[in-house]
mmCIF file of C-alpha atoms in Angstrom:
data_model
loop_
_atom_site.group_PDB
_atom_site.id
_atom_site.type_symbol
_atom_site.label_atom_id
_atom_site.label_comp_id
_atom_site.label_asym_id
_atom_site.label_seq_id
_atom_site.Cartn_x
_atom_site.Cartn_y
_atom_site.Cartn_z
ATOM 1 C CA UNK A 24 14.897 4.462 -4.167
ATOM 2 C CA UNK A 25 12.754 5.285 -7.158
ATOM 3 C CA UNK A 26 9.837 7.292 -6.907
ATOM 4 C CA UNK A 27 6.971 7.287 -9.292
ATOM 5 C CA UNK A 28 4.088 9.522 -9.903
ATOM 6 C CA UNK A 29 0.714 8.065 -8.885
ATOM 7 C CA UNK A 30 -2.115 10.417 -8.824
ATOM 8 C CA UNK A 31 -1.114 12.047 -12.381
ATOM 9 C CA UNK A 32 -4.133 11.937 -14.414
ATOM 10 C CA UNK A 33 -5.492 8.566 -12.524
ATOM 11 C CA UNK A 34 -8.499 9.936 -11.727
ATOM 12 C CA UNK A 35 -7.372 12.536 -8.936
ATOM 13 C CA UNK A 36 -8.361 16.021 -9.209
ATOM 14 C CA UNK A 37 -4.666 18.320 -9.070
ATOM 15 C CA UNK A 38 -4.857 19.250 -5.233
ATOM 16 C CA UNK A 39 -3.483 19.208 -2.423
ATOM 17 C CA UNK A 40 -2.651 15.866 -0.532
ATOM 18 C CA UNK A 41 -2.389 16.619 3.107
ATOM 19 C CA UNK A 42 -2.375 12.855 4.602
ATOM 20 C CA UNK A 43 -2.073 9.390 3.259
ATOM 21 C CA UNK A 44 -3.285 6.133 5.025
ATOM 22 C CA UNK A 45 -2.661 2.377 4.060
ATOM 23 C CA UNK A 46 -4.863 -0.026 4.867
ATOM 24 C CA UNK A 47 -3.086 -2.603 7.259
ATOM 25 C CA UNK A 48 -3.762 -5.714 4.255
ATOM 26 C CA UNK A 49 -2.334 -3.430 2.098
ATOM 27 C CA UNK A 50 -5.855 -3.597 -0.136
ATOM 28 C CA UNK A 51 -6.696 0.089 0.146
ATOM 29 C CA UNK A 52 -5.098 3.405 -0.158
ATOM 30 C CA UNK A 53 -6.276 6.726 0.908
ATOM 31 C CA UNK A 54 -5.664 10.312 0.106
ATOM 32 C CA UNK A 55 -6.725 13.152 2.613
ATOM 33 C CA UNK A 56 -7.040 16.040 -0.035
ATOM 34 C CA UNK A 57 -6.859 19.332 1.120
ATOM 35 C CA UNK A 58 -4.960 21.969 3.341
ATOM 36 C CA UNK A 59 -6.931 23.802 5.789
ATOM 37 C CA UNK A 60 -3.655 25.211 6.905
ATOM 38 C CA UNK A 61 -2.822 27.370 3.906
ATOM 39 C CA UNK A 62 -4.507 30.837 3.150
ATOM 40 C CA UNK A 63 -4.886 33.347 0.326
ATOM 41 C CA UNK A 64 -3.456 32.586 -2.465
ATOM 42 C CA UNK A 65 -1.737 29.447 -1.067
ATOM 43 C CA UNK A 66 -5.192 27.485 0.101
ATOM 44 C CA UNK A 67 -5.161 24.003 -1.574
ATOM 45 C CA UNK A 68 -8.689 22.881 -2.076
ATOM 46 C CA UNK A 69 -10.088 19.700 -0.616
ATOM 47 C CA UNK A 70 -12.155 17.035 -1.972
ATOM 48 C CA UNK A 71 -12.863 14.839 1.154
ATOM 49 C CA UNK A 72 -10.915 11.649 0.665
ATOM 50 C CA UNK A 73 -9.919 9.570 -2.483
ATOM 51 C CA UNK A 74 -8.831 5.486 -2.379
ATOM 52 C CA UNK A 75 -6.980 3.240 -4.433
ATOM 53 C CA UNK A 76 -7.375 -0.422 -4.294
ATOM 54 C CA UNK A 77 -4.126 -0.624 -6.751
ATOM 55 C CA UNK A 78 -1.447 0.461 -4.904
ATOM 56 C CA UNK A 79 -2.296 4.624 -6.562
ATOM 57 C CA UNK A 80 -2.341 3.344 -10.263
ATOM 58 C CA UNK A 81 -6.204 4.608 -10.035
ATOM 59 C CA UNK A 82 -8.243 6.807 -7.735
ATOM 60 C CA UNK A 83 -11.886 7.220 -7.179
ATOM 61 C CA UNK A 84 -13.955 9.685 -4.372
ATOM 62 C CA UNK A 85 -14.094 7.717 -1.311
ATOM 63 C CA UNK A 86 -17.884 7.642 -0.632
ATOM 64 C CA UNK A 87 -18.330 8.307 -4.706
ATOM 65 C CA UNK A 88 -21.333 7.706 -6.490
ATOM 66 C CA UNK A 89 -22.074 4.888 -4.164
ATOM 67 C CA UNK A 90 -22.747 7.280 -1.108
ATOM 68 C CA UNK A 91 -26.523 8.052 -1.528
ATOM 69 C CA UNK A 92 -27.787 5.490 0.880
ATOM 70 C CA UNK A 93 -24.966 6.990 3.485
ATOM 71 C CA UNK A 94 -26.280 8.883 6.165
ATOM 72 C CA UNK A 95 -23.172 11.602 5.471
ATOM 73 C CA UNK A 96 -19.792 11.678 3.974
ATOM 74 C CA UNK A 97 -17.025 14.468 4.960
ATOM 75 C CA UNK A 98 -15.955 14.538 1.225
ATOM 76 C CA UNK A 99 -17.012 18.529 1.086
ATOM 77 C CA UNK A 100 -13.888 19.536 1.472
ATOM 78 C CA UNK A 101 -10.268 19.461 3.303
ATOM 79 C CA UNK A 102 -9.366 16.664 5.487
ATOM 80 C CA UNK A 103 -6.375 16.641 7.759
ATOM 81 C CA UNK A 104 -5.733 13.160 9.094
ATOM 82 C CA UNK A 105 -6.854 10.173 8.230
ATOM 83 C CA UNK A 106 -5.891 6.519 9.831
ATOM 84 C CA UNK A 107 -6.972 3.053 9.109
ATOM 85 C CA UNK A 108 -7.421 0.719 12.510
ATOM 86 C CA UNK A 109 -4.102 -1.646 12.298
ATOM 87 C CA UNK A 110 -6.644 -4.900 13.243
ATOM 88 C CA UNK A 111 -9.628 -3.889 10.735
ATOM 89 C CA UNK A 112 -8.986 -2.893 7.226
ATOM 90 C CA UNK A 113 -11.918 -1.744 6.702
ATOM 91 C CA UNK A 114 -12.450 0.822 9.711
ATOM 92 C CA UNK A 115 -10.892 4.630 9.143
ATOM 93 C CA UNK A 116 -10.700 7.640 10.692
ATOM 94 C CA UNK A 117 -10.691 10.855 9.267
ATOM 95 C CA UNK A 118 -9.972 14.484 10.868
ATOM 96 C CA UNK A 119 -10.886 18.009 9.740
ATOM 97 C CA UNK A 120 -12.515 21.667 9.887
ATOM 98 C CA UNK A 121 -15.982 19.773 10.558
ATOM 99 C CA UNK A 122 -14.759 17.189 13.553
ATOM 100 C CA UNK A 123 -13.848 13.095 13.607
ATOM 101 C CA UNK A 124 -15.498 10.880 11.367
ATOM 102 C CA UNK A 125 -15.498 7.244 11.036
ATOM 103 C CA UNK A 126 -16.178 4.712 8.100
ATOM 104 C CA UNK A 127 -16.440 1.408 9.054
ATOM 105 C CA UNK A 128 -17.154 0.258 5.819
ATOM 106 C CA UNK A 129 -13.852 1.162 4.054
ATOM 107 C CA UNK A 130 -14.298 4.167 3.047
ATOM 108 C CA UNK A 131 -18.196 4.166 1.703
ATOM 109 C CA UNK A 132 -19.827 5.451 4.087
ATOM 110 C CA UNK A 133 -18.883 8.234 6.373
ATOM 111 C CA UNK A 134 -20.025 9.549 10.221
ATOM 112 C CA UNK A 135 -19.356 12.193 12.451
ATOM 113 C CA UNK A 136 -18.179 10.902 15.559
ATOM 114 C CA UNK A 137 -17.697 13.838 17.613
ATOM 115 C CA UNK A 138 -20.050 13.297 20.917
ATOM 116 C CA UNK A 139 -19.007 15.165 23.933
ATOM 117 C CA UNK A 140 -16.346 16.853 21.810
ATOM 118 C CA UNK A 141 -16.254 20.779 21.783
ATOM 119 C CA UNK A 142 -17.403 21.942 18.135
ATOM 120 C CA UNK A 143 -14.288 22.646 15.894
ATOM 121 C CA UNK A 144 -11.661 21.403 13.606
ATOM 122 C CA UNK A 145 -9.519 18.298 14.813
ATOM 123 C CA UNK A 146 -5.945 18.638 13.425
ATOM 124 C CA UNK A 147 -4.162 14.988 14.327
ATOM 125 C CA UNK A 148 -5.390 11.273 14.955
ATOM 126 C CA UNK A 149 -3.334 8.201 16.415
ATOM 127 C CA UNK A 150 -4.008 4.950 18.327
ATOM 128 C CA UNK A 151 -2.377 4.474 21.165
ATOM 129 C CA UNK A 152 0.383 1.992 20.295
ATOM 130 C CA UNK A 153 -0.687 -1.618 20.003
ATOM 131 C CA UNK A 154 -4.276 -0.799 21.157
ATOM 132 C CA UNK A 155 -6.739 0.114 18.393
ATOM 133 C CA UNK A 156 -9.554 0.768 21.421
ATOM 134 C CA UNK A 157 -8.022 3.945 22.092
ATOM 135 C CA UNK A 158 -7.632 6.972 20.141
ATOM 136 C CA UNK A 159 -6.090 10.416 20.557
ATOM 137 C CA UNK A 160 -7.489 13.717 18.895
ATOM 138 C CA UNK A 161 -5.685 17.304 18.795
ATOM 139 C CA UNK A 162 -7.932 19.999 19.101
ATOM 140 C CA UNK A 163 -7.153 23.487 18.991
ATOM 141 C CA UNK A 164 -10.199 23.765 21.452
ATOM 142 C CA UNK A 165 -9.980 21.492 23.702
ATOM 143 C CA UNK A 166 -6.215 19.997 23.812
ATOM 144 C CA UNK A 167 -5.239 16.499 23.211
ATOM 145 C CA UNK A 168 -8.218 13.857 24.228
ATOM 146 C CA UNK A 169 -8.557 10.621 24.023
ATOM 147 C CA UNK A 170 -11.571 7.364 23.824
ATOM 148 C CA UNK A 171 -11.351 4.293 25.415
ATOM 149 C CA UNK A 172 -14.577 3.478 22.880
ATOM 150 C CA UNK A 173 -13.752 4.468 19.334
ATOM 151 C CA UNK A 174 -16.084 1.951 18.063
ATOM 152 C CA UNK A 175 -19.377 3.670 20.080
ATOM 153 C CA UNK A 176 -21.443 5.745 18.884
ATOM 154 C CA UNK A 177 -20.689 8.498 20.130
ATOM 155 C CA UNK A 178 -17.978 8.064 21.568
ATOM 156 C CA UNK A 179 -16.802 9.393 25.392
ATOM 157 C CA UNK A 180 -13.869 11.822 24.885
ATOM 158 C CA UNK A 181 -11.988 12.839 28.082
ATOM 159 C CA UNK A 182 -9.445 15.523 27.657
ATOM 160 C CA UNK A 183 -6.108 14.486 28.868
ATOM 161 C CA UNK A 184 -4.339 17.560 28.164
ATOM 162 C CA UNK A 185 -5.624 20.833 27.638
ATOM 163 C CA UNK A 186 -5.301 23.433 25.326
ATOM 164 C CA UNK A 187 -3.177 26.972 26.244
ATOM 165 C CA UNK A 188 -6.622 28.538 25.177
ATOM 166 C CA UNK A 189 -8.881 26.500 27.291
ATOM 167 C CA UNK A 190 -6.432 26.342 29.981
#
């Protein structure tokens, strides 16, 4: 296999790259920038999340200069996870310090989707297998939980298994 550099001076800031996501049509690839795992001198910064509509050749700010008319974007800083729904291209999750947040507009436009979660970083996102209407979220606070209604807003977590802290 031959690997190639594509986020060398194509528009991505040097950082950290803790996640990458491809849209299901293969028309959009994103970057989760970022490690909110590292500390001291180790800390990668984060830049919210970055997309490519050319397979990495070029990279622009998810949300960019287009996001005024958003309500909010998570593009302040790291992000953890991010996921594209297998049967929409244009819907994606993203995880972090600050919560879930969903873009149903591929990427433009960013909201916090938290609801009845606890307040607090969300470290891991996945459908369950074949079923895009329900999604998992690890939480250091509250354990793994799931939604039945990802497309709601908010959505109803339920915890299905708890964290050793919360335990």
């Amino acid at each position: 296999a031959l690997w190639l550099p594509t986020m060398d001076n194509k528009g991505l800031p040097s950082m950290g790259v803790g996640a990458v996501a491809v849209a299901p049509d293969g028309s959009k690839v994103y970057a989760a920038t970022g490690d909110p795992f590292a500390v001291g001198d180790n800390a990668l910064p984060g830049r919210g999340i970055w997309a490519s509509t050319n397979g990495g050749q070029t990279w622009s700010e998810a949300g960019g200069p287009n996001a005024s008319s958003c309500p909010a974007t998570p593009l302040d800083g790291q992000i953890v996870d991010i996921i594209v729904d297998p049967t929409s291209p244009t819907t994606v999750y993203a995880a972090g310090p600050s919560g879930v947040w969903r873009s149903l507009n591929a990427g433009l436009c960013w909201t916090p989707i938290g609801g009845n979660l606890p307040p607090g970083p969300i470290y891991d996102l996945a459908f369950l297998p074949g079923n895009s209407g329900v999604l998992f979220a690890v939480s250091p606070v509250a354990g793994v939980v799931r939604t039945n209604n990802p497309l709601n807003f908010p959505p109803t977590w339920t915890t299905v298994l708890r964290s050793p802290s919360t335990a």
